[in-house]
């Protein structure tokens, strides 16, 4: 089965091509079922490849498959091929598994959209690009998938491009990621000049020969790419705005694809990172600061999806904290558990939006648990998992990260612990506002601004339109089966995925430069585990006391303007980046282009036209005038000739 690895990306690619040609004829919902079948087929093949590798001994779990030669010029020889090892198969399993559930959910969620087939065209292309990224055997082919997911994110975030906010969000994601991609490109140049190859095999096997300076340069340049793709400080700003896309897109980007690419890349090059301790320290520091920074913002957001968006930024920070602490398995473990509970939370949020007629403001919800029992029950599982409440999956993966941070840097561990408390707080706040308390949606009034509201035609907003949200005589409703089934499956995975801890450690060890072993005593581990649990429960109880029975004034005091505006980072970027860029563009357009370039071209034209107007006066149209001019010319020539002869 391992030789059929090429089918894993080929099936969604085939789905993309078929839907591109016949999507409109297939229509709604057949286009969705075809796309879902293709990604589900990829998952089945990935499972087969996994069991094939499992039958081999640890060091033998490595297989390379070359399909064809792509580039052969000078010393650069790149072929299209796949690297099958425990890391790539792990990534392929959760990309295709979670991706298939998101595809299935989308069949119901996007029902009635005028561009329904186009949406699934983009979804299958997105899955293909991500699978090429994680399965490829070279940096260059990985970069091809890297750019593919970037392009697909633009298509999907800006899917409802009729809304200016969606169009802007798509462009913002695309441009921000190009900044990070510049670092990836420079890293590839340096890798090729050092090793003479871009294939993972020669590079990672020869990494031990690198000097500390070269290893640090490669590590930091690749990390720049990871910062953009995985939304870390200071390039995180695109991810919250990505909420303008349909909710399944949010789930796919945040849980199964795109944002996990940066963490995957860092773990893939772990032999290089091991030679660059300074780079590891920077990665851990950026990760911890990002986790804390995004968590503070999430505490004051009212949009149900925006809370989850900042939560993703924060959880990705945890993963980079693990990478920087040398705990690569912990980073992948948290990536896997995060894929389950974050996909669950986003799809649950989409179910709430669907049942609330496009309402996204949590302050206009409340008491939905009795109206949406499946959605509320599964969402609560995701809440407890991300909050780190034992024995759910998030507790085990986050505990490993905090333990590795403790052994590496006590200050970063403390930041991570405080962030864990805030995570439990803002997620509990969200659950209370949405599913508990009073029915605030029944008293909502028309005319309220819904700048962040999401609209899909089946919700009554019209194609690409803008929903009015829940108000007046209105009752929420549960989502259809195609949306409820993925919620139940993801809730089950989020509940039990903690059992993967030990098997995943043994499975991933062959791809690491050396296995990570915790040096802390059993007593220290139990004490740290107790502190992490206390932080989770403390945040949960704090939010319960404030938001379930607290006074409104007290609640509002915990939502300061600076946090609701995300520390004004977007406004800062607007002043130092957008405003000068706009001024330069205006200067180039209205001064350089209009006056200098156009002025020169138009000036030459005006000069020729003026000269022609004056010369035109000598053309009288009378033959006698022309004859006289010829005679005068002839006499002048004769006189000149006589004078020269004399």
Coordinates of C-alpha atoms in Angstrom, one line a residue:
X1 CA 0.0 0.0 0.0
X2 CA 2.9 2.3 0.6
X3 CA 3.6 2.5 -3.1
X4 CA 0.1 4.0 -3.6
X5 CA 1.1 7.1 -1.6
X6 CA 0.7 9.2 -4.7
X7 CA -3.0 8.6 -4.6
X8 CA -3.3 10.6 -1.4
X9 CA -2.8 14.0 -3.1
X10 CA -4.0 12.7 -6.5
X11 CA -7.6 12.0 -5.4
X12 CA -8.4 15.6 -4.3
X13 CA -6.6 16.8 -7.4
X14 CA -8.8 14.6 -9.5
X15 CA -11.8 16.0 -7.6
X16 CA -10.7 19.5 -8.3
X17 CA -10.3 18.8 -12.0
X18 CA -13.7 17.0 -12.3
X19 CA -15.5 19.7 -10.4
X20 CA -13.8 22.4 -12.5
X21 CA -15.1 20.7 -15.7
X22 CA -18.5 19.4 -14.5
X23 CA -19.3 21.2 -11.2
X24 CA -22.1 23.3 -12.5
X25 CA -23.8 20.3 -14.1
X26 CA -23.5 18.3 -10.9
X27 CA -24.8 21.2 -8.8
X28 CA -26.0 21.1 -5.2
X29 CA -25.4 18.7 -3.4
X30 CA -23.8 16.3 -5.8
X31 CA -20.7 18.5 -6.2
X32 CA -20.3 18.4 -2.5
X33 CA -20.6 14.6 -2.2
X34 CA -18.0 14.1 -5.0
X35 CA -15.5 16.4 -3.3
X36 CA -16.1 14.7 0.0
X37 CA -15.7 11.2 -1.5
X38 CA -12.3 12.3 -3.0
X39 CA -10.9 13.5 0.3
X40 CA -12.4 10.5 2.1
X41 CA -10.6 8.2 -0.4
X42 CA -7.4 10.0 0.4
X43 CA -8.0 9.2 4.1
X44 CA -8.5 5.5 3.3
X45 CA -5.2 5.4 1.3
X46 CA -3.4 7.2 4.1
X47 CA -4.7 4.7 6.6
X48 CA -3.4 1.9 4.4
X49 CA 0.0 3.5 4.1
X50 CA 0.1 4.0 7.9
X51 CA -0.5 0.3 8.6
X52 CA 2.2 -0.6 6.0
X53 CA 4.7 1.5 7.9
X54 CA 3.5 0.1 11.2
X55 CA 4.6 -3.3 10.0
X56 CA 8.2 -2.2 9.7
X57 CA 10.8 -1.6 12.4
X58 CA 11.4 2.0 13.5
X59 CA 14.4 2.8 11.4
X60 CA 12.9 1.1 8.3
X61 CA 9.8 3.4 8.3
X62 CA 11.2 5.6 5.6
X63 CA 10.1 5.3 1.9
X64 CA 10.8 7.7 -1.0
X65 CA 8.8 7.5 -4.3
X66 CA 10.0 9.5 -7.3
X67 CA 7.3 10.1 -10.0
X68 CA 9.1 12.2 -12.6
X69 CA 11.8 14.8 -13.1
X70 CA 10.6 18.4 -12.7
X71 CA 13.6 20.7 -13.0
X72 CA 17.1 19.8 -14.2
X73 CA 19.3 22.8 -14.8
X74 CA 23.0 23.3 -13.9
X75 CA 23.5 21.7 -10.5
X76 CA 19.8 21.8 -9.6
X77 CA 18.0 18.6 -10.0
X78 CA 14.4 18.5 -8.6
X79 CA 12.0 15.7 -9.2
X80 CA 8.4 15.3 -8.1
X81 CA 8.4 12.7 -5.4
X82 CA 7.1 11.8 -2.0
X83 CA 8.7 11.1 1.4
X84 CA 6.8 8.6 3.5
X85 CA 7.8 8.5 7.1
X86 CA 6.0 8.7 10.5
X87 CA 5.8 12.6 10.4
X88 CA 4.4 12.9 6.9
X89 CA 1.9 10.1 7.4
X90 CA 0.8 11.6 10.7
X91 CA 0.1 14.9 8.9
X92 CA -1.6 13.2 6.0
X93 CA -3.9 11.3 8.4
X94 CA -5.3 14.3 10.2
X95 CA -5.4 16.5 7.1
X96 CA -7.5 14.0 5.2
X97 CA -9.5 12.7 8.2
X98 CA -10.5 16.1 9.6
X99 CA -10.7 17.5 6.1
X100 CA -13.2 14.8 5.1
X101 CA -15.4 15.7 8.1
X102 CA -15.2 19.4 7.2
X103 CA -16.1 18.6 3.6
X104 CA -19.1 16.6 4.8
X105 CA -20.2 19.5 7.1
X106 CA -19.9 21.9 4.1
X107 CA -22.5 20.0 2.1
X108 CA -25.2 21.1 4.6
X109 CA -23.7 24.5 5.5
X110 CA -23.2 25.8 2.0
X111 CA -26.5 24.4 0.7
X112 CA -28.3 26.9 -1.6
X113 CA -25.2 29.1 -2.3
X114 CA -25.1 30.3 -5.9
X115 CA -21.4 29.3 -6.2
X116 CA -21.8 26.0 -4.4
X117 CA -19.7 23.9 -6.8
X118 CA -17.0 26.5 -6.9
X119 CA -16.6 26.3 -3.1
X120 CA -15.9 22.6 -3.3
X121 CA -13.5 23.2 -6.2
X122 CA -11.5 25.4 -3.9
X123 CA -11.8 22.9 -0.9
X124 CA -10.4 20.0 -3.0
X125 CA -7.6 22.2 -4.3
X126 CA -6.8 23.3 -0.8
X127 CA -6.5 19.7 0.4
X128 CA -4.3 18.8 -2.5
X129 CA -2.0 21.7 -1.8
X130 CA -1.7 20.8 1.9
X131 CA -1.0 17.1 1.1
X132 CA 1.7 18.1 -1.4
X133 CA 3.2 20.3 1.3
X134 CA 3.5 17.5 3.9
X135 CA 4.3 14.5 1.7
X136 CA 6.9 16.1 -0.7
X137 CA 10.5 15.0 -0.5
X138 CA 12.1 18.4 -1.1
X139 CA 12.0 21.9 0.1
X140 CA 11.0 23.2 -3.3
X141 CA 8.0 20.9 -3.7
X142 CA 7.0 21.7 -0.1
X143 CA 7.2 25.4 -1.1
X144 CA 4.9 24.6 -4.1
X145 CA 2.3 23.3 -1.7
X146 CA 3.1 26.1 0.7
X147 CA 2.2 28.6 -2.0
X148 CA -0.8 26.5 -3.0
X149 CA -2.4 26.7 0.4
X150 CA -1.7 30.5 0.4
X151 CA -3.5 31.0 -2.9
X152 CA -6.4 28.7 -1.8
X153 CA -6.8 30.6 1.4
X154 CA -7.2 33.8 -0.6
X155 CA -9.9 32.2 -2.7
X156 CA -11.8 30.8 0.3
X157 CA -11.4 33.7 2.7
X158 CA -12.7 36.1 0.0
X159 CA -15.3 33.6 -1.2
X160 CA -18.1 36.1 -0.6
X161 CA -16.1 38.8 -2.4
X162 CA -19.2 40.9 -2.9
X163 CA -18.7 42.0 0.7
X164 CA -15.8 44.5 0.9
X165 CA -14.7 43.1 4.3
X166 CA -14.3 39.6 2.8
X167 CA -12.4 40.9 -0.2
X168 CA -10.1 42.9 2.1
X169 CA -9.5 40.0 4.4
X170 CA -8.5 37.7 1.5
X171 CA -6.0 40.3 0.3
X172 CA -4.7 40.8 3.8
X173 CA -4.0 37.1 4.2
X174 CA -2.3 36.8 0.9
X175 CA 0.0 39.8 1.3
X176 CA 0.9 39.0 4.9
X177 CA 1.9 35.5 4.0
X178 CA 4.1 36.7 1.1
X179 CA 6.3 38.4 3.7
X180 CA 6.9 35.1 5.5
X181 CA 7.4 33.3 2.2
X182 CA 10.3 35.6 1.4
X183 CA 12.1 34.1 4.4
X184 CA 11.4 30.6 3.1
X185 CA 12.8 31.4 -0.3
X186 CA 16.0 32.9 1.1
X187 CA 16.4 29.7 3.3
X188 CA 16.1 27.6 0.1
X189 CA 18.8 29.7 -1.6
X190 CA 21.1 29.2 1.4
X191 CA 20.4 25.5 1.6
X192 CA 21.1 24.9 -2.0
X193 CA 24.4 26.9 -1.9
X194 CA 25.4 24.9 1.2
X195 CA 24.3 21.4 0.2
X196 CA 23.9 21.6 -3.5
X197 CA 20.5 20.0 -3.1
X198 CA 17.0 20.8 -2.0
X199 CA 15.9 17.3 -1.2
X200 CA 15.3 16.5 2.4
X201 CA 17.4 13.4 2.4
X202 CA 20.9 14.9 1.6
X203 CA 20.1 18.1 3.6
X204 CA 18.9 16.5 6.9
X205 CA 21.5 13.7 6.7
X206 CA 24.3 16.2 6.2
X207 CA 23.0 18.7 8.8
X208 CA 25.6 17.7 11.4
X209 CA 28.3 19.2 9.1
X210 CA 26.8 22.7 9.3
X211 CA 28.5 25.4 11.2
X212 CA 26.6 27.0 14.0
X213 CA 26.2 30.3 12.0
X214 CA 24.9 28.6 8.9
X215 CA 22.5 26.4 10.9
X216 CA 21.2 29.4 12.7
X217 CA 20.7 31.4 9.5
X218 CA 18.7 28.5 7.8
X219 CA 16.7 28.0 11.0
X220 CA 15.7 31.6 11.4
X221 CA 14.9 32.1 7.7
X222 CA 12.6 29.1 7.8
X223 CA 11.1 30.4 11.0
X224 CA 10.2 33.6 9.2
X225 CA 8.2 31.6 6.8
X226 CA 6.6 29.7 9.6
X227 CA 5.7 32.9 11.4
X228 CA 3.7 34.1 8.4
X229 CA 2.0 30.8 7.7
X230 CA 1.3 29.9 11.3
X231 CA 0.2 33.4 12.4
X232 CA 2.8 34.3 15.0
X233 CA 3.9 37.7 16.2
X234 CA 4.1 40.0 14.4
X235 CA 2.5 38.4 11.3
X236 CA -0.6 37.0 13.0
X237 CA -2.9 39.8 11.9
X238 CA -4.3 38.0 8.9
X239 CA -5.8 35.1 10.8
X240 CA -8.6 36.9 12.8
X241 CA -9.8 38.6 9.6
X242 CA -9.9 35.2 7.9
X243 CA -13.2 34.8 9.7
X244 CA -14.8 36.6 6.8
X245 CA -14.8 33.3 4.9
X246 CA -17.5 30.6 5.4
X247 CA -17.2 28.8 8.7
X248 CA -16.0 25.5 7.1
X249 CA -13.1 27.5 5.7
X250 CA -12.2 28.7 9.1
X251 CA -12.2 25.2 10.4
X252 CA -10.1 23.9 7.6
X253 CA -7.5 26.7 7.9
X254 CA -7.3 26.7 11.6
X255 CA -7.5 22.9 12.3
X256 CA -6.3 20.7 9.5
X257 CA -4.3 22.8 7.0
X258 CA -2.5 26.0 6.4
X259 CA -1.6 27.3 9.9
X260 CA -0.2 23.9 10.9
X261 CA 2.3 24.1 8.0
X262 CA 4.8 26.2 9.9
X263 CA 4.9 23.9 12.9
X264 CA 5.3 20.9 10.5
X265 CA 8.2 22.6 8.7
X266 CA 10.0 23.4 12.0
X267 CA 9.7 19.7 13.1
X268 CA 10.8 18.5 9.7
X269 CA 14.1 20.4 10.0
X270 CA 14.7 19.5 13.6
X271 CA 18.3 18.2 12.9
X272 CA 19.1 21.7 11.8
X273 CA 17.4 23.3 14.8
X274 CA 19.4 21.2 17.2
X275 CA 22.6 22.9 15.9
X276 CA 21.1 26.4 16.4
X277 CA 20.3 26.9 20.2
X278 CA 19.9 30.7 19.7
X279 CA 17.2 30.0 17.1
X280 CA 15.4 27.6 19.4
X281 CA 15.4 30.2 22.2
X282 CA 13.9 32.8 19.8
X283 CA 11.3 30.3 18.6
X284 CA 10.2 29.4 22.1
X285 CA 10.1 33.1 23.1
X286 CA 8.0 34.2 20.1
X287 CA 5.7 31.2 20.7
X288 CA 5.1 32.0 24.4
X289 CA 4.6 35.7 23.8
X290 CA 2.1 35.0 20.9
X291 CA 0.2 32.5 23.1
X292 CA -0.2 35.1 25.9
X293 CA -0.8 38.1 23.6
X294 CA -3.6 36.4 21.6
X295 CA -5.2 35.0 24.8
X296 CA -5.6 38.5 26.2
X297 CA -7.4 39.6 23.1
X298 CA -9.7 36.6 23.1
X299 CA -10.9 37.5 26.6
X300 CA -12.7 40.6 25.3
X301 CA -14.1 39.5 21.9
X302 CA -17.8 39.2 21.3
X303 CA -17.8 37.6 17.9
X304 CA -18.1 33.8 18.3
X305 CA -15.7 33.0 15.5
X306 CA -13.2 35.8 16.4
X307 CA -12.8 34.3 19.9
X308 CA -11.8 31.0 18.3
X309 CA -9.5 32.8 15.8
X310 CA -7.4 34.4 18.5
X311 CA -7.6 31.1 20.4
X312 CA -5.9 29.4 17.4
X313 CA -3.2 32.0 17.3
X314 CA -2.6 31.3 21.0
X315 CA -2.6 27.5 20.6
X316 CA -0.1 27.8 17.7
X317 CA 2.1 29.8 20.1
X318 CA 2.0 26.8 22.4
X319 CA 3.2 24.6 19.6
X320 CA 6.2 26.9 18.8
X321 CA 7.0 27.0 22.5
X322 CA 7.3 23.2 22.3
X323 CA 9.4 23.4 19.2
X324 CA 11.7 26.0 20.8
X325 CA 12.0 23.8 23.9
X326 CA 13.1 20.9 21.8
X327 CA 9.9 18.9 22.5
X328 CA 9.0 18.2 18.9
X329 CA 6.8 15.3 19.7
X330 CA 4.8 17.5 22.1
X331 CA 4.4 20.0 19.3
X332 CA 3.0 17.4 16.9
X333 CA 0.8 15.9 19.7
X334 CA -0.8 19.2 20.4
X335 CA -1.2 19.9 16.7
X336 CA -3.2 16.6 16.4
X337 CA -5.4 17.2 19.5
X338 CA -5.8 20.8 18.4
X339 CA -7.0 19.7 15.0
X340 CA -9.8 17.7 16.7
X341 CA -11.1 20.2 19.2
X342 CA -10.5 23.3 17.1
X343 CA -12.3 21.8 14.1
X344 CA -15.1 20.8 16.5
X345 CA -15.3 24.3 18.0
X346 CA -15.4 26.1 14.6
X347 CA -17.9 23.7 13.1
X348 CA -20.0 24.1 16.3
X349 CA -19.8 27.9 16.0
X350 CA -21.0 27.5 12.4
X351 CA -23.9 25.4 13.6
X352 CA -24.8 28.1 16.1
X353 CA -24.6 30.7 13.3
X354 CA -26.7 28.5 11.1
X355 CA -29.3 28.0 13.8
X356 CA -29.3 31.7 14.8
X357 CA -29.9 33.1 11.3
X358 CA -26.4 34.4 10.8
X359 CA -26.0 36.0 14.3
X360 CA -22.4 36.0 15.4
X361 CA -22.5 38.3 18.4
X362 CA -22.4 36.2 21.6
X363 CA -24.1 39.0 23.6
X364 CA -27.2 38.3 21.5
X365 CA -27.3 34.6 22.2
X366 CA -27.8 32.7 25.4
X367 CA -29.6 29.5 26.6
X368 CA -29.1 27.7 23.3
X369 CA -28.3 24.4 24.9
X370 CA -32.1 23.5 25.1
X371 CA -32.7 24.5 21.4
X372 CA -29.5 23.0 20.0
X373 CA -28.6 19.9 22.1
X374 CA -26.2 18.2 19.7
X375 CA -24.3 21.4 19.0
X376 CA -24.1 22.4 22.6
X377 CA -23.1 19.0 23.9
X378 CA -20.3 18.6 21.3
X379 CA -19.2 22.2 21.7
X380 CA -18.9 21.7 25.5
X381 CA -16.6 18.7 24.8
X382 CA -14.4 21.0 22.7
X383 CA -14.4 23.7 25.4
X384 CA -13.2 21.3 28.1
X385 CA -10.5 19.9 25.8
X386 CA -9.0 23.2 24.8
X387 CA -9.3 24.4 28.4
X388 CA -7.0 21.6 29.5
X389 CA -9.5 19.8 31.8
X390 CA -8.4 16.2 32.5
X391 CA -8.8 13.6 31.1
X392 CA -9.7 15.3 27.7
X393 CA -7.1 15.4 25.0
X394 CA -6.0 19.0 25.3
X395 CA -4.9 18.4 28.9
X396 CA -2.3 15.8 27.9
X397 CA -0.8 17.7 25.0
X398 CA -0.7 21.0 26.8
X399 CA 0.8 19.4 29.9
X400 CA 3.7 18.0 27.8
X401 CA 4.4 21.5 26.4
X402 CA 4.4 23.1 29.8
X403 CA 6.7 20.4 31.2
X404 CA 9.2 20.9 28.4
X405 CA 9.0 24.7 28.9
X406 CA 9.7 24.2 32.7
X407 CA 12.9 22.3 31.9
X408 CA 14.0 24.8 29.3
X409 CA 13.0 28.2 30.6
X410 CA 11.0 28.9 33.9
X411 CA 9.8 32.3 32.7
X412 CA 8.4 30.9 29.5
X413 CA 6.7 28.1 31.5
X414 CA 5.1 30.7 33.7
X415 CA 3.8 32.6 30.7
X416 CA 2.4 29.4 29.3
X417 CA 0.7 28.6 32.7
X418 CA -1.0 32.0 32.8
X419 CA -2.0 31.6 29.2
X420 CA -3.6 28.2 30.2
X421 CA -5.7 30.0 32.8
X422 CA -6.8 32.7 30.4
X423 CA -7.7 30.0 27.8
X424 CA -10.0 28.3 30.3
X425 CA -11.4 31.7 31.2
X426 CA -12.3 33.0 27.7
X427 CA -13.6 29.7 26.5
X428 CA -15.8 29.3 29.5
X429 CA -17.0 32.9 28.9
X430 CA -17.9 31.9 25.4
X431 CA -19.8 28.8 26.4
X432 CA -21.8 30.7 29.0
X433 CA -22.7 33.5 26.7
X434 CA -23.8 31.2 23.9
X435 CA -25.4 28.2 25.7
X436 CA -26.3 29.3 29.2
X437 CA -27.9 32.3 30.9
X438 CA -30.9 34.2 29.6
X439 CA -32.3 34.1 26.1
X440 CA -30.9 37.4 24.9
X441 CA -31.7 36.7 21.3
X442 CA -35.4 36.9 22.0
X443 CA -35.0 40.5 23.0
X444 CA -32.6 41.6 20.2
X445 CA -33.6 44.6 18.2
X446 CA -33.4 45.3 14.5
X447 CA -30.8 47.8 13.2
X448 CA -27.9 46.5 15.2
X449 CA -24.7 46.6 13.3
X450 CA -23.4 43.2 12.2
X451 CA -20.1 44.1 10.6
X452 CA -18.8 40.6 11.3
X453 CA -21.9 38.7 10.5
X454 CA -21.6 35.8 8.2
X455 CA -24.2 35.2 5.5
X456 CA -25.0 32.1 3.4
X457 CA -28.0 31.8 1.1
X458 CA -29.6 28.9 3.0
X459 CA -29.7 31.1 6.0
X460 CA -32.0 33.5 4.3
X461 CA -29.5 36.2 3.4
X462 CA -29.2 35.7 -0.3
X463 CA -26.1 34.8 -2.2
X464 CA -23.1 36.4 -0.7
X465 CA -25.5 38.7 1.1
X466 CA -25.5 40.0 4.7
X467 CA -27.6 38.3 7.3
X468 CA -29.7 40.4 9.6
X469 CA -29.1 38.2 12.6
X470 CA -31.6 36.8 15.1
X471 CA -34.2 39.2 16.3
X472 CA -37.9 39.5 17.0
X473 CA -40.2 36.4 17.0
X474 CA -37.4 33.8 16.3
X475 CA -36.5 30.3 17.5
X476 CA -33.1 28.8 17.1
X477 CA -32.9 25.3 15.5
X478 CA -30.5 22.4 15.4
X479 CA -28.4 21.7 12.3
X480 CA -29.1 19.0 9.7
X481 CA -27.5 15.5 9.9
X482 CA -24.7 16.4 7.5
X483 CA -23.5 19.0 9.9
X484 CA -24.3 17.2 13.1
X485 CA -22.4 14.0 12.3
X486 CA -19.0 15.6 11.9
X487 CA -19.6 17.4 15.3
X488 CA -20.2 14.0 17.0
X489 CA -17.2 12.4 15.4
X490 CA -14.9 15.3 16.3
X491 CA -16.2 15.4 19.9
X492 CA -15.4 11.7 20.3
X493 CA -11.9 12.3 19.0
X494 CA -11.3 15.3 21.2
X495 CA -12.5 13.2 24.1
X496 CA -10.2 10.2 23.7
X497 CA -7.2 11.5 21.7
X498 CA -5.1 11.7 24.9
X499 CA -4.5 8.0 24.6
X500 CA -2.3 8.7 21.5
X501 CA 0.4 10.2 23.7
X502 CA 2.7 7.2 24.2
X503 CA 2.1 5.6 20.8
X504 CA 2.8 8.9 19.1
X505 CA 6.1 9.3 20.9
X506 CA 7.3 5.8 19.8
X507 CA 5.9 6.4 16.3
X508 CA 7.7 9.8 15.7
X509 CA 11.0 9.0 17.3
X510 CA 12.7 7.8 14.0
X511 CA 12.3 11.3 12.4
X512 CA 14.0 13.2 15.3
X513 CA 17.6 14.0 15.6
X514 CA 17.4 12.5 19.0
X515 CA 14.4 11.4 21.2
X516 CA 13.3 14.0 23.7
X517 CA 13.3 12.8 27.3
X518 CA 12.1 14.8 30.2
X519 CA 14.6 15.1 33.0
X520 CA 12.1 16.1 35.7
X521 CA 11.4 13.7 38.6
X522 CA 8.0 12.0 38.9
X523 CA 7.2 14.4 41.8
X524 CA 8.0 17.4 39.7
X525 CA 5.9 16.1 36.9
X526 CA 2.9 15.5 39.2
X527 CA 3.3 19.0 40.8
X528 CA 3.4 20.7 37.4
X529 CA 0.4 18.6 36.2
X530 CA -1.5 19.7 39.3
X531 CA -0.6 23.4 38.7
X532 CA -1.8 23.1 35.1
X533 CA -5.0 21.5 36.2
X534 CA -5.5 24.2 38.9
X535 CA -5.0 26.9 36.3
X536 CA -7.6 25.4 34.0
X537 CA -10.1 24.9 36.7
X538 CA -9.3 28.4 38.1
X539 CA -10.0 30.1 34.8
X540 CA -13.2 28.0 34.4
X541 CA -14.5 28.9 37.9
X542 CA -13.5 32.6 37.5
X543 CA -15.5 32.9 34.2
X544 CA -18.4 31.1 35.7
X545 CA -18.6 33.5 38.7
X546 CA -18.3 36.6 36.4
X547 CA -20.4 35.7 33.4
X548 CA -23.1 33.4 34.8
X549 CA -24.1 35.4 37.8
X550 CA -21.9 38.5 37.8
X551 CA -23.0 42.1 37.5
X552 CA -22.9 43.7 34.1
X553 CA -20.6 46.5 35.2
X554 CA -18.1 44.0 36.5
X555 CA -18.3 42.1 33.2
X556 CA -17.8 45.2 31.1
X557 CA -14.8 46.2 33.2
X558 CA -13.1 43.0 32.0
X559 CA -13.6 44.0 28.3
X560 CA -11.5 47.2 28.0
X561 CA -11.4 49.0 24.8
X562 CA -7.8 48.2 24.2
X563 CA -8.5 44.4 24.2
X564 CA -11.6 44.7 22.1
X565 CA -9.5 46.5 19.5
X566 CA -6.8 43.9 19.8
X567 CA -4.2 46.2 21.4
X568 CA -4.6 48.5 18.3
X569 CA -2.1 46.5 16.4
X570 CA -4.1 46.8 13.1
X571 CA -4.3 50.5 13.6
X572 CA -0.6 50.7 14.2
X573 CA 0.1 48.7 11.1
X574 CA -2.2 51.0 9.2
X575 CA -0.2 54.0 10.3
X576 CA 3.3 52.7 9.8
X577 CA 2.6 50.4 6.7
X578 CA -0.7 51.2 5.0
X579 CA -0.7 55.0 5.3
X580 CA 2.9 55.5 4.0
X581 CA 2.3 52.9 1.3
X582 CA -0.9 54.6 0.2
X583 CA 0.9 58.0 0.2
X584 CA 3.7 56.5 -2.0
X585 CA 1.1 55.0 -4.3
X586 CA -0.7 58.3 -4.6
X587 CA 2.6 60.1 -5.2
X588 CA 3.5 57.6 -7.9
X589 CA 0.1 57.7 -9.5
X590 CA -0.6 61.5 -9.5
X591 CA 2.9 62.9 -9.6
X592 CA 5.4 60.5 -11.2
X593 CA 3.0 58.8 -13.5
X594 CA 0.6 61.6 -14.3
X595 CA 3.0 64.5 -14.4
X596 CA 6.5 63.1 -15.2
X597 CA 5.8 60.0 -17.4
X598 CA 2.5 61.1 -18.9
X599 CA 3.7 64.7 -18.9
X600 CA 6.7 63.7 -21.0
X601 CA 4.7 61.6 -23.5
X602 CA 1.9 64.2 -23.7
X603 CA 4.5 67.0 -24.0
X604 CA 6.1 65.4 -27.0
X605 CA 2.7 64.9 -28.6
X606 CA 1.7 68.6 -27.9
X607 CA 5.0 69.8 -29.4
X608 CA 4.5 67.8 -32.6
X609 CA 0.9 69.0 -32.8
X610 CA 1.9 72.6 -32.3
X611 CA 4.6 72.4 -35.0
X612 CA 2.2 70.8 -37.4
X613 CA -0.3 73.6 -36.8
X614 CA 2.3 76.2 -37.7
X615 CA 3.6 74.3 -40.7
X616 CA 0.0 73.8 -41.9
X617 CA -0.2 77.6 -42.7
X618 CA 2.3 77.2 -45.6
X619 CA -0.1 74.8 -47.3
X620 CA -2.5 77.4 -48.9
X621 CA -3.9 75.0 -51.6
X622 CA -3.2 77.5 -54.5
X623 CA -1.1 76.1 -57.4
X624 CA 0.3 79.6 -58.2
X625 CA 1.8 79.9 -54.8
X626 CA 3.4 76.5 -55.1
X627 CA 4.8 77.4 -58.6
X628 CA 6.2 80.7 -57.2
X629 CA 7.9 78.8 -54.4
X630 CA 9.4 76.4 -56.8
X631 CA 10.7 79.2 -59.1
X632 CA 12.2 81.1 -56.1
X633 CA 13.9 77.9 -55.0
X634 CA 15.3 77.2 -58.4
X635 CA 16.7 80.8 -58.7
X636 CA 18.2 80.4 -55.2
X637 CA 19.9 77.2 -56.2
X638 CA 21.2 78.7 -59.5
X639 CA 22.6 81.7 -57.7
X640 CA 24.3 79.5 -55.1
X641 CA 25.8 77.4 -57.9
X642 CA 27.1 80.5 -59.8
X643 CA 28.6 81.9 -56.6
X644 CA 30.4 78.6 -55.9
X645 CA 31.7 78.5 -59.5
X646 CA 33.0 82.1 -59.3

